[in-house]
PDB file of C-alpha atoms in Angstrom:
ATOM      1  CA  THR A  11     -27.663  -5.522  -8.929  1.00  0.00           C
ATOM      2  CA  GLN A  12     -26.834  -8.258  -6.147  1.00  0.00           C
ATOM      3  CA  LEU A  13     -23.524  -7.576  -4.623  1.00  0.00           C
ATOM      4  CA  LEU A  14     -23.383 -10.356  -2.382  1.00  0.00           C
ATOM      5  CA  GLU A  15     -23.865 -13.608  -3.677  1.00  0.00           C
ATOM      6  CA  GLN A  16     -24.643 -16.685  -1.512  1.00  0.00           C
ATOM      7  CA  SER A  17     -23.885 -20.305  -2.336  1.00  0.00           C
ATOM      8  CA  PRO A  18     -25.005 -23.056  -2.485  1.00  0.00           C
ATOM      9  CA  GLN A  19     -28.840 -21.979  -2.209  1.00  0.00           C
ATOM     10  CA  PHE A  20     -29.894 -24.775  -0.757  1.00  0.00           C
ATOM     11  CA  LEU A  21     -27.970 -27.605   1.584  1.00  0.00           C
ATOM     12  CA  SER A  22     -30.026 -30.764   2.596  1.00  0.00           C
ATOM     13  CA  ILE A  23     -27.368 -32.942   4.685  1.00  0.00           C
ATOM     14  CA  GLN A  24     -28.082 -35.652   8.181  1.00  0.00           C
ATOM     15  CA  GLU A  25     -27.215 -35.072  11.437  1.00  0.00           C
ATOM     16  CA  GLY A  26     -23.415 -34.835  11.698  1.00  0.00           C
ATOM     17  CA  GLU A  27     -22.249 -34.090   8.718  1.00  0.00           C
ATOM     18  CA  ASN A  28     -20.268 -30.916   8.415  1.00  0.00           C
ATOM     19  CA  LEU A  29     -21.367 -28.191   6.246  1.00  0.00           C
ATOM     20  CA  THR A  30     -19.938 -24.616   4.358  1.00  0.00           C
ATOM     21  CA  VAL A  31     -21.755 -21.771   3.071  1.00  0.00           C
ATOM     22  CA  TYR A  32     -20.157 -18.915   1.234  1.00  0.00           C
ATOM     23  CA  CYS A  33     -21.094 -15.634   0.431  1.00  0.00           C
ATOM     24  CA  ASN A  34     -18.712 -13.301  -2.386  1.00  0.00           C
ATOM     25  CA  SER A  35     -19.025 -10.428  -3.737  1.00  0.00           C
ATOM     26  CA  SER A  36     -17.138  -8.315  -6.007  1.00  0.00           C
ATOM     27  CA  SER A  37     -17.197  -5.132  -3.608  1.00  0.00           C
ATOM     28  CA  VAL A  38     -14.958  -4.313  -0.663  1.00  0.00           C
ATOM     29  CA  PHE A  39     -17.000  -4.082   2.385  1.00  0.00           C
ATOM     30  CA  SER A  40     -16.119  -2.842   5.893  1.00  0.00           C
ATOM     31  CA  SER A  41     -18.046  -5.801   7.961  1.00  0.00           C
ATOM     32  CA  LEU A  42     -19.861  -8.618   7.022  1.00  0.00           C
ATOM     33  CA  GLN A  43     -23.026  -9.760   9.538  1.00  0.00           C
ATOM     34  CA  TRP A  44     -24.468 -13.327   9.125  1.00  0.00           C
ATOM     35  CA  TYR A  45     -27.704 -14.438  10.265  1.00  0.00           C
ATOM     36  CA  ARG A  46     -29.965 -17.377  10.231  1.00  0.00           C
ATOM     37  CA  GLN A  47     -33.768 -16.950  10.332  1.00  0.00           C
ATOM     38  CA  GLU A  48     -36.654 -19.233  10.726  1.00  0.00           C
ATOM     39  CA  PRO A  49     -39.848 -19.008   9.079  1.00  0.00           C
ATOM     40  CA  GLY A  50     -41.861 -16.492  10.193  1.00  0.00           C
ATOM     41  CA  GLU A  51     -39.243 -15.085  12.431  1.00  0.00           C
ATOM     42  CA  GLY A  52     -37.139 -12.188  12.423  1.00  0.00           C
ATOM     43  CA  PRO A  53     -32.624 -12.549  11.106  1.00  0.00           C
ATOM     44  CA  VAL A  54     -31.294 -13.259  14.552  1.00  0.00           C
ATOM     45  CA  LEU A  55     -27.752 -11.753  14.239  1.00  0.00           C
ATOM     46  CA  LEU A  56     -24.731 -14.664  14.599  1.00  0.00           C
ATOM     47  CA  VAL A  57     -21.774 -13.374  14.127  1.00  0.00           C
ATOM     48  CA  THR A  58     -19.930  -9.870  12.950  1.00  0.00           C
ATOM     49  CA  VAL A  59     -16.705 -10.066  10.740  1.00  0.00           C
ATOM     50  CA  VAL A  60     -14.280  -6.806  10.411  1.00  0.00           C
ATOM     51  CA  THR A  61     -10.988  -7.615  10.019  1.00  0.00           C
ATOM     52  CA  GLY A  62      -9.759  -9.329   6.675  1.00  0.00           C
ATOM     53  CA  GLY A  63      -8.610 -12.753   7.306  1.00  0.00           C
ATOM     54  CA  GLU A  64     -10.168 -12.970  10.502  1.00  0.00           C
ATOM     55  CA  VAL A  65     -11.875 -15.933  11.851  1.00  0.00           C
ATOM     56  CA  LYS A  66     -14.902 -16.098  14.661  1.00  0.00           C
ATOM     57  CA  LYS A  67     -16.227 -19.490  16.689  1.00  0.00           C
ATOM     58  CA  LEU A  68     -19.156 -19.930  17.850  1.00  0.00           C
ATOM     59  CA  LYS A  69     -19.723 -23.346  19.346  1.00  0.00           C
ATOM     60  CA  ARG A  70     -19.634 -25.537  16.220  1.00  0.00           C
ATOM     61  CA  LEU A  71     -19.318 -22.259  13.779  1.00  0.00           C
ATOM     62  CA  THR A  72     -16.554 -21.124  12.549  1.00  0.00           C
ATOM     63  CA  PHE A  73     -16.920 -17.674  10.674  1.00  0.00           C
ATOM     64  CA  GLN A  74     -14.139 -16.247   8.320  1.00  0.00           C
ATOM     65  CA  PHE A  75     -13.877 -13.389   6.258  1.00  0.00           C
ATOM     66  CA  GLY A  76     -11.450 -12.787   3.025  1.00  0.00           C
ATOM     67  CA  ASP A  77      -8.455 -11.164   3.118  1.00  0.00           C
ATOM     68  CA  ALA A  78      -9.618  -8.691   0.663  1.00  0.00           C
ATOM     69  CA  ARG A  79     -12.770  -8.030   2.726  1.00  0.00           C
ATOM     70  CA  LYS A  80     -14.743  -9.405  -0.723  1.00  0.00           C
ATOM     71  CA  ASP A  81     -16.173 -12.798   0.827  1.00  0.00           C
ATOM     72  CA  SER A  82     -16.582 -14.763   3.877  1.00  0.00           C
ATOM     73  CA  SER A  83     -17.739 -18.557   4.832  1.00  0.00           C
ATOM     74  CA  LEU A  84     -19.867 -20.244   7.431  1.00  0.00           C
ATOM     75  CA  HIS A  85     -18.630 -23.627   8.714  1.00  0.00           C
ATOM     76  CA  ILE A  86     -20.978 -25.879  10.775  1.00  0.00           C
ATOM     77  CA  THR A  87     -18.911 -28.982  12.051  1.00  0.00           C
ATOM     78  CA  ALA A  88     -21.041 -31.696  12.833  1.00  0.00           C
ATOM     79  CA  ALA A  89     -24.201 -30.579  12.246  1.00  0.00           C
ATOM     80  CA  GLN A  90     -27.613 -30.902  14.149  1.00  0.00           C
ATOM     81  CA  PRO A  91     -31.335 -30.247  13.389  1.00  0.00           C
ATOM     82  CA  GLY A  92     -31.383 -27.110  14.990  1.00  0.00           C
ATOM     83  CA  ASP A  93     -29.021 -25.935  12.627  1.00  0.00           C
ATOM     84  CA  THR A  94     -32.106 -26.063   9.893  1.00  0.00           C
ATOM     85  CA  GLY A  95     -32.786 -22.628   9.027  1.00  0.00           C
ATOM     86  CA  LEU A  96     -32.202 -19.833   6.505  1.00  0.00           C
ATOM     87  CA  TYR A  97     -28.481 -18.571   6.555  1.00  0.00           C
ATOM     88  CA  LEU A  98     -28.234 -15.008   5.338  1.00  0.00           C
ATOM     89  CA  CYS A  99     -24.985 -12.633   4.766  1.00  0.00           C
ATOM     90  CA  ALA A 100     -24.783  -8.909   4.768  1.00  0.00           C
ATOM     91  CA  GLY A 101     -22.904  -6.081   4.706  1.00  0.00           C
ATOM     92  CA  PRO A 102     -23.476  -2.445   5.035  1.00  0.00           C
ATOM     93  CA  LEU A 103     -23.440  -0.488   1.882  1.00  0.00           C
ATOM     94  CA  THR A 104     -22.915   3.251   2.731  1.00  0.00           C
ATOM     95  CA  ASP A 105     -20.663   4.395   5.614  1.00  0.00           C
ATOM     96  CA  SER A 106     -23.583   3.806   8.375  1.00  0.00           C
ATOM     97  CA  TRP A 107     -24.433  -0.078   9.200  1.00  0.00           C
ATOM     98  CA  GLY A 108     -27.996   0.591   9.345  1.00  0.00           C
ATOM     99  CA  LYS A 109     -28.090  -0.189   5.296  1.00  0.00           C
ATOM    100  CA  LEU A 110     -27.757  -3.729   4.819  1.00  0.00           C
ATOM    101  CA  GLN A 111     -27.313  -5.447   1.494  1.00  0.00           C
ATOM    102  CA  PHE A 112     -27.918  -8.974   1.913  1.00  0.00           C
ATOM    103  CA  GLY A 113     -27.397 -11.824   0.160  1.00  0.00           C
ATOM    104  CA  ALA A 114     -30.467 -13.970  -1.187  1.00  0.00           C
ATOM    105  CA  GLY A 115     -29.859 -16.703   2.126  1.00  0.00           C
ATOM    106  CA  THR A 116     -28.970 -20.210   1.760  1.00  0.00           C
ATOM    107  CA  GLN A 117     -31.302 -22.577   3.244  1.00  0.00           C
ATOM    108  CA  VAL A 118     -29.863 -25.500   5.427  1.00  0.00           C
ATOM    109  CA  VAL A 119     -31.717 -28.407   6.291  1.00  0.00           C
ATOM    110  CA  VAL A 120     -30.497 -31.011   8.730  1.00  0.00           C
ATOM    111  CA  THR A 121     -32.517 -34.193   9.069  1.00  0.00           C
ATOM    112  CA  PRO A 122     -32.014 -36.790  12.152  1.00  0.00           C
TER     113      PRO A 122
ATOM    114  CA  LYS B 133     -33.644  -6.238  27.745  1.00  0.00           C
ATOM    115  CA  ALA B 134     -36.691  -6.683  25.597  1.00  0.00           C
ATOM    116  CA  GLY B 135     -35.863  -7.388  21.693  1.00  0.00           C
ATOM    117  CA  VAL B 136     -37.550  -5.413  19.283  1.00  0.00           C
ATOM    118  CA  THR B 137     -41.529  -5.568  18.865  1.00  0.00           C
ATOM    119  CA  GLN B 138     -43.446  -4.953  15.855  1.00  0.00           C
ATOM    120  CA  THR B 139     -47.293  -4.472  15.696  1.00  0.00           C
ATOM    121  CA  PRO B 140     -49.135  -5.797  14.424  1.00  0.00           C
ATOM    122  CA  ARG B 141     -48.073  -9.627  13.574  1.00  0.00           C
ATOM    123  CA  TYR B 142     -50.497 -10.063  10.990  1.00  0.00           C
ATOM    124  CA  LEU B 143     -52.138  -7.862   8.720  1.00  0.00           C
ATOM    125  CA  ILE B 144     -54.371  -8.535   5.402  1.00  0.00           C
ATOM    126  CA  LYS B 145     -55.650  -5.543   3.488  1.00  0.00           C
ATOM    127  CA  THR B 146     -57.523  -4.907   0.034  1.00  0.00           C
ATOM    128  CA  ARG B 147     -56.068  -3.201  -2.999  1.00  0.00           C
ATOM    129  CA  GLY B 148     -55.946   0.561  -2.552  1.00  0.00           C
ATOM    130  CA  GLN B 149     -55.555   0.610   1.050  1.00  0.00           C
ATOM    131  CA  GLN B 150     -53.040   1.721   3.224  1.00  0.00           C
ATOM    132  CA  VAL B 151     -51.105   0.724   6.133  1.00  0.00           C
ATOM    133  CA  THR B 152     -49.206   1.712   9.094  1.00  0.00           C
ATOM    134  CA  LEU B 153     -47.172  -0.709  10.552  1.00  0.00           C
ATOM    135  CA  SER B 154     -45.358  -0.210  13.954  1.00  0.00           C
ATOM    136  CA  CYS B 155     -41.643  -0.905  15.450  1.00  0.00           C
ATOM    137  CA  SER B 156     -40.346  -0.385  19.169  1.00  0.00           C
ATOM    138  CA  PRO B 157     -36.578  -0.914  19.286  1.00  0.00           C
ATOM    139  CA  ILE B 158     -34.841  -2.456  21.768  1.00  0.00           C
ATOM    140  CA  SER B 159     -34.567   0.500  24.730  1.00  0.00           C
ATOM    141  CA  GLY B 160     -31.556   2.961  24.443  1.00  0.00           C
ATOM    142  CA  HIS B 161     -31.324   1.823  20.580  1.00  0.00           C
ATOM    143  CA  ARG B 162     -31.366   4.995  18.429  1.00  0.00           C
ATOM    144  CA  SER B 163     -30.876   3.546  15.025  1.00  0.00           C
ATOM    145  CA  VAL B 164     -34.421   2.001  13.010  1.00  0.00           C
ATOM    146  CA  SER B 165     -34.027   0.329   9.936  1.00  0.00           C
ATOM    147  CA  TRP B 166     -36.819  -1.176   7.574  1.00  0.00           C
ATOM    148  CA  TYR B 167     -36.642  -3.918   5.281  1.00  0.00           C
ATOM    149  CA  GLN B 168     -39.044  -5.908   2.839  1.00  0.00           C
ATOM    150  CA  GLN B 169     -38.819  -9.400   2.369  1.00  0.00           C
ATOM    151  CA  THR B 170     -40.187 -11.066  -0.093  1.00  0.00           C
ATOM    152  CA  PRO B 171     -39.318 -15.025  -1.702  1.00  0.00           C
ATOM    153  CA  GLY B 172     -38.820 -13.322  -4.992  1.00  0.00           C
ATOM    154  CA  GLN B 173     -36.187 -10.553  -4.120  1.00  0.00           C
ATOM    155  CA  GLY B 174     -35.299 -11.553  -0.671  1.00  0.00           C
ATOM    156  CA  LEU B 175     -34.701  -8.529   1.764  1.00  0.00           C
ATOM    157  CA  GLN B 176     -34.728  -5.265   0.532  1.00  0.00           C
ATOM    158  CA  PHE B 177     -33.581  -2.070   2.213  1.00  0.00           C
ATOM    159  CA  LEU B 178     -36.203   0.571   2.536  1.00  0.00           C
ATOM    160  CA  PHE B 179     -35.221   2.990   5.018  1.00  0.00           C
ATOM    161  CA  GLU B 180     -33.061   3.961   7.972  1.00  0.00           C
ATOM    162  CA  TYR B 181     -33.547   6.475  10.554  1.00  0.00           C
ATOM    163  CA  PHE B 182     -31.639   8.036  13.208  1.00  0.00           C
ATOM    164  CA  SER B 183     -32.192  10.470  15.554  1.00  0.00           C
ATOM    165  CA  GLU B 184     -36.007  11.260  14.383  1.00  0.00           C
ATOM    166  CA  THR B 185     -34.065  12.121  10.552  1.00  0.00           C
ATOM    167  CA  GLN B 186     -33.854   9.481   7.792  1.00  0.00           C
ATOM    168  CA  ARG B 187     -30.426   8.543   6.989  1.00  0.00           C
ATOM    169  CA  ASN B 188     -30.945   6.236   3.932  1.00  0.00           C
ATOM    170  CA  LYS B 189     -33.711   5.441   1.473  1.00  0.00           C
ATOM    171  CA  GLY B 190     -33.839   2.286  -0.831  1.00  0.00           C
ATOM    172  CA  ASN B 191     -35.400   2.010  -4.048  1.00  0.00           C
ATOM    173  CA  PHE B 192     -39.171   1.985  -3.512  1.00  0.00           C
ATOM    174  CA  PRO B 193     -41.905   4.424  -4.887  1.00  0.00           C
ATOM    175  CA  GLY B 194     -42.996   7.236  -2.596  1.00  0.00           C
ATOM    176  CA  ARG B 195     -46.240   5.163  -1.587  1.00  0.00           C
ATOM    177  CA  PHE B 196     -43.487   3.666   1.122  1.00  0.00           C
ATOM    178  CA  SER B 197     -42.954   6.099   3.551  1.00  0.00           C
ATOM    179  CA  GLY B 198     -41.627   6.005   7.752  1.00  0.00           C
ATOM    180  CA  ARG B 199     -40.835   8.605  10.426  1.00  0.00           C
ATOM    181  CA  GLN B 200     -39.094   8.005  13.395  1.00  0.00           C
ATOM    182  CA  PHE B 201     -40.464   9.601  16.955  1.00  0.00           C
ATOM    183  CA  SER B 202     -38.295  11.181  19.600  1.00  0.00           C
ATOM    184  CA  ASN B 203     -38.851   7.701  21.881  1.00  0.00           C
ATOM    185  CA  SER B 204     -37.071   6.097  18.364  1.00  0.00           C
ATOM    186  CA  ARG B 205     -40.230   4.213  18.115  1.00  0.00           C
ATOM    187  CA  SER B 206     -40.648   3.990  14.413  1.00  0.00           C
ATOM    188  CA  GLU B 207     -43.625   3.739  11.931  1.00  0.00           C
ATOM    189  CA  MET B 208     -44.053   3.137   8.057  1.00  0.00           C
ATOM    190  CA  ASN B 209     -47.060   3.829   5.975  1.00  0.00           C
ATOM    191  CA  VAL B 210     -47.802   2.245   2.734  1.00  0.00           C
ATOM    192  CA  SER B 211     -50.315   3.813   0.515  1.00  0.00           C
ATOM    193  CA  THR B 212     -52.001   2.525  -2.214  1.00  0.00           C
ATOM    194  CA  LEU B 213     -51.408  -1.257  -1.386  1.00  0.00           C
ATOM    195  CA  GLU B 214     -50.577  -3.389  -4.428  1.00  0.00           C
ATOM    196  CA  LEU B 215     -50.852  -6.953  -4.511  1.00  0.00           C
ATOM    197  CA  GLY B 216     -46.573  -7.032  -5.194  1.00  0.00           C
ATOM    198  CA  ASP B 217     -46.379  -5.196  -1.727  1.00  0.00           C
ATOM    199  CA  SER B 218     -47.567  -8.747  -0.018  1.00  0.00           C
ATOM    200  CA  ALA B 219     -44.471  -9.599   2.085  1.00  0.00           C
ATOM    201  CA  LEU B 220     -42.851  -9.632   5.663  1.00  0.00           C
ATOM    202  CA  TYR B 221     -41.971  -6.302   6.944  1.00  0.00           C
ATOM    203  CA  LEU B 222     -38.929  -6.281   8.937  1.00  0.00           C
ATOM    204  CA  CYS B 223     -37.761  -3.889  11.577  1.00  0.00           C
ATOM    205  CA  ALA B 224     -34.349  -3.600  12.969  1.00  0.00           C
ATOM    206  CA  SER B 225     -32.418  -1.274  15.889  1.00  0.00           C
ATOM    207  CA  SER B 226     -29.214  -0.760  16.839  1.00  0.00           C
ATOM    208  CA  LEU B 227     -27.214   1.251  19.298  1.00  0.00           C
ATOM    209  CA  GLY B 228     -26.186   3.649  16.761  1.00  0.00           C
ATOM    210  CA  LEU B 229     -24.831   4.680  13.381  1.00  0.00           C
ATOM    211  CA  PHE B 230     -22.377   1.552  13.530  1.00  0.00           C
ATOM    212  CA  ASN B 231     -23.603  -0.588  15.604  1.00  0.00           C
ATOM    213  CA  GLU B 232     -25.146  -4.525  14.796  1.00  0.00           C
ATOM    214  CA  GLN B 233     -28.853  -4.388  14.067  1.00  0.00           C
ATOM    215  CA  PHE B 234     -31.049  -6.877  15.574  1.00  0.00           C
ATOM    216  CA  PHE B 235     -33.940  -7.929  14.211  1.00  0.00           C
ATOM    217  CA  GLY B 236     -37.707  -7.601  14.983  1.00  0.00           C
ATOM    218  CA  PRO B 237     -40.241 -10.832  14.038  1.00  0.00           C
ATOM    219  CA  GLY B 238     -41.551  -9.105  11.455  1.00  0.00           C
ATOM    220  CA  THR B 239     -45.074  -8.021  10.366  1.00  0.00           C
ATOM    221  CA  ARG B 240     -46.708 -10.161   7.844  1.00  0.00           C
ATOM    222  CA  LEU B 241     -48.563  -7.987   5.314  1.00  0.00           C
ATOM    223  CA  THR B 242     -51.150  -9.688   3.083  1.00  0.00           C
ATOM    224  CA  VAL B 243     -52.575  -7.622  -0.089  1.00  0.00           C
ATOM    225  CA  LEU B 244     -55.837  -9.010  -1.531  1.00  0.00           C
TER     226      LEU B 244
END
């Protein structure tokens, strides 16, 4: 059972456009993390959101955690080719953060 | 500070063989988790170790095993390899049980 549903599965946009990736669950998570992964490499942590309703900004990336802590979104403003990658959301399944449930990922391609 | 290192980066084995993968966490990190990533199933949790103790185990057969040493380094072993074990095996480390995980580059295992 996939507890974290990501949408869309694939996104192809032109440089300069905006995009939003969604991560939804029927379960409440104590926190959600967003990672970006490039081919042949491990995921790189972008952000962790902990509080319901929290909004975090990382340069052109804006992350939001839903009020009920069941969903999250990642918005990229003025996307650049360097934003290309697989974006993954993940949340802890147990009391520790060492056992993460991952979404299937959203493949983002930004063309010049 | 050096990141998580995994050895080897690439490995080719044949069915029935066994394999041992190694992970060196970030200095000072005491928690290590392992994940299997395949195109069909995405990232799936294998094990979580903290202070040489296995805290959590994912839904994988007994052929998959692991351990953690006193210096926090970890190994995972897969015996009687099957074609379906071909995957990218990722190790992640964190300071403790409630800290963010940082991933290594992974070991690409191919079973022929």
